[in-house]
Tab-separated table of C-alpha atoms in Angstrom:
chain	number	residue	atom	x	y	z
A	1	MET	CA	0.000	0.000	0.000
A	2	ASP	CA	1.185	3.507	-0.835
A	3	ILE	CA	1.350	5.231	2.553
A	4	THR	CA	0.879	8.631	0.940
A	5	ASN	CA	-2.710	7.596	0.160
A	6	ASP	CA	-3.476	6.941	3.831
A	7	PRO	CA	-5.723	9.788	5.041
A	8	ASP	CA	-4.153	9.942	8.523
A	9	PHE	CA	-0.636	10.072	7.087
A	10	ARG	CA	-1.604	12.751	4.558
A	11	ASN	CA	-3.352	14.731	7.294
A	12	PHE	CA	-0.207	14.774	9.448
A	13	PHE	CA	1.762	16.370	6.606
A	14	ARG	CA	-1.088	18.698	5.664
A	15	THR	CA	-1.613	19.966	9.219
A	16	GLN	CA	1.885	19.805	10.734
A	17	LEU	CA	4.389	20.181	7.880
A	18	ASP	CA	2.523	22.227	5.284
A	19	LEU	CA	3.653	25.535	3.813
A	20	GLU	CA	2.037	27.492	6.634
A	21	ARG	CA	3.334	25.453	9.602
A	22	GLY	CA	6.408	23.745	8.146
A	23	TYR	CA	8.524	26.822	8.814
A	24	GLU	CA	7.325	27.262	12.399
A	25	ILE	CA	10.250	25.709	14.214
A	26	LEU	CA	8.959	26.080	17.752
A	27	GLY	CA	10.115	22.760	19.155
A	28	ASN	CA	6.577	21.479	19.756
A	29	LEU	CA	6.104	19.065	16.874
A	30	ARG	CA	7.667	16.034	18.571
A	31	ARG	CA	5.607	16.561	21.717
A	32	THR	CA	2.463	17.116	19.626
A	33	LEU	CA	2.966	13.906	17.646
A	34	TRP	CA	3.712	11.828	20.742
A	35	SER	CA	0.536	13.100	22.441
A	36	PHE	CA	-1.507	11.012	19.995
A	37	SER	CA	-2.215	7.294	20.291
A	38	ASP	CA	0.602	4.789	19.941
A	39	SER	CA	-1.010	3.413	16.786
A	40	TYR	CA	-1.002	6.891	15.194
A	41	VAL	CA	2.640	7.477	16.123
A	42	ASP	CA	3.485	4.046	14.683
A	43	LEU	CA	1.643	4.932	11.464
A	44	ILE	CA	3.617	8.169	11.069
A	45	ARG	CA	6.929	6.422	11.872
A	46	SER	CA	6.186	3.621	9.411
A	47	GLY	CA	5.130	6.153	6.787
A	48	PHE	CA	8.363	8.113	7.154
A	49	GLU	CA	10.320	4.869	6.817
A	50	GLN	CA	8.395	3.968	3.665
A	51	ILE	CA	8.891	7.293	1.911
A	52	LEU	CA	12.563	7.380	2.898
A	53	ALA	CA	13.034	3.912	1.389
A	54	ASP	CA	11.031	4.758	-1.744
A	55	GLU	CA	13.427	5.774	-4.512
A	56	ASN	CA	10.472	7.166	-6.472
A	57	PHE	CA	9.312	9.547	-3.730
A	58	GLY	CA	10.519	12.957	-4.775
A	59	PRO	CA	9.979	16.694	-4.538
A	60	ALA	CA	6.715	16.664	-6.509
A	61	ASP	CA	5.269	14.051	-4.140
A	62	TYR	CA	6.267	16.064	-1.082
A	63	GLU	CA	4.925	19.253	-2.589
A	64	GLY	CA	1.631	17.428	-3.158
A	65	LEU	CA	1.475	16.670	0.569
A	66	THR	CA	2.677	20.013	1.937
A	67	ASP	CA	2.873	22.690	-0.815
A	68	ILE	CA	6.592	23.055	0.043
A	69	GLU	CA	9.012	22.866	-2.885
A	70	PHE	CA	12.389	21.159	-2.711
A	71	PRO	CA	15.063	21.744	-5.341
A	72	ASP	CA	15.980	18.067	-5.731
A	73	LYS	CA	15.495	14.584	-4.331
A	74	GLU	CA	18.752	14.638	-2.337
A	75	THR	CA	17.766	17.792	-0.440
A	76	LEU	CA	14.302	16.389	0.226
A	77	HIS	CA	15.590	13.061	1.526
A	78	ALA	CA	18.162	14.786	3.753
A	79	TYR	CA	15.334	16.894	5.216
A	80	LEU	CA	13.104	13.837	5.699
A	81	ARG	CA	15.936	11.919	7.421
A	82	ASP	CA	16.508	14.908	9.702
A	83	MET	CA	12.776	15.148	10.416
A	84	TYR	CA	12.640	11.426	11.191
A	85	ASP	CA	15.595	11.821	13.572
A	86	TYR	CA	13.833	14.750	15.231
A	87	LEU	CA	10.465	13.013	15.607
A	88	PHE	CA	11.671	9.507	16.457
A	89	GLY	CA	15.344	9.825	17.354
A	90	ASP	CA	17.408	12.158	19.451
A	91	ALA	CA	17.873	15.146	17.124
A	92	PRO	CA	17.526	18.222	19.348
A	93	GLU	CA	15.791	20.532	16.845
A	94	GLN	CA	13.160	20.324	14.149
A	95	PRO	CA	14.759	20.799	10.710
A	96	MET	CA	13.858	23.755	8.535
A	97	PRO	CA	12.614	23.186	4.979
A	98	PRO	CA	14.499	25.012	2.218
A	99	GLY	CA	13.713	28.572	1.290
């Protein structure tokens, strides 16, 4: 299944990482995500893992989810890895999208 078609996964990107909120680096996103149910957090983690592993997921796909443009696939995947490390690892700060 293509995770980007899952309404809950799409909604996370649309409400938390979209053009309007994606540049608000307030340090609350991790806490916000982890306040939801374990199954929701697992869905978002699994979804990040799927799009990071998907060689076909690129800037146009991300822009379709968030309205944020990335110059190339490498920049996008570096950002997504950093976001994954912030949300699910020990990265101290939320990464900033380009621009």
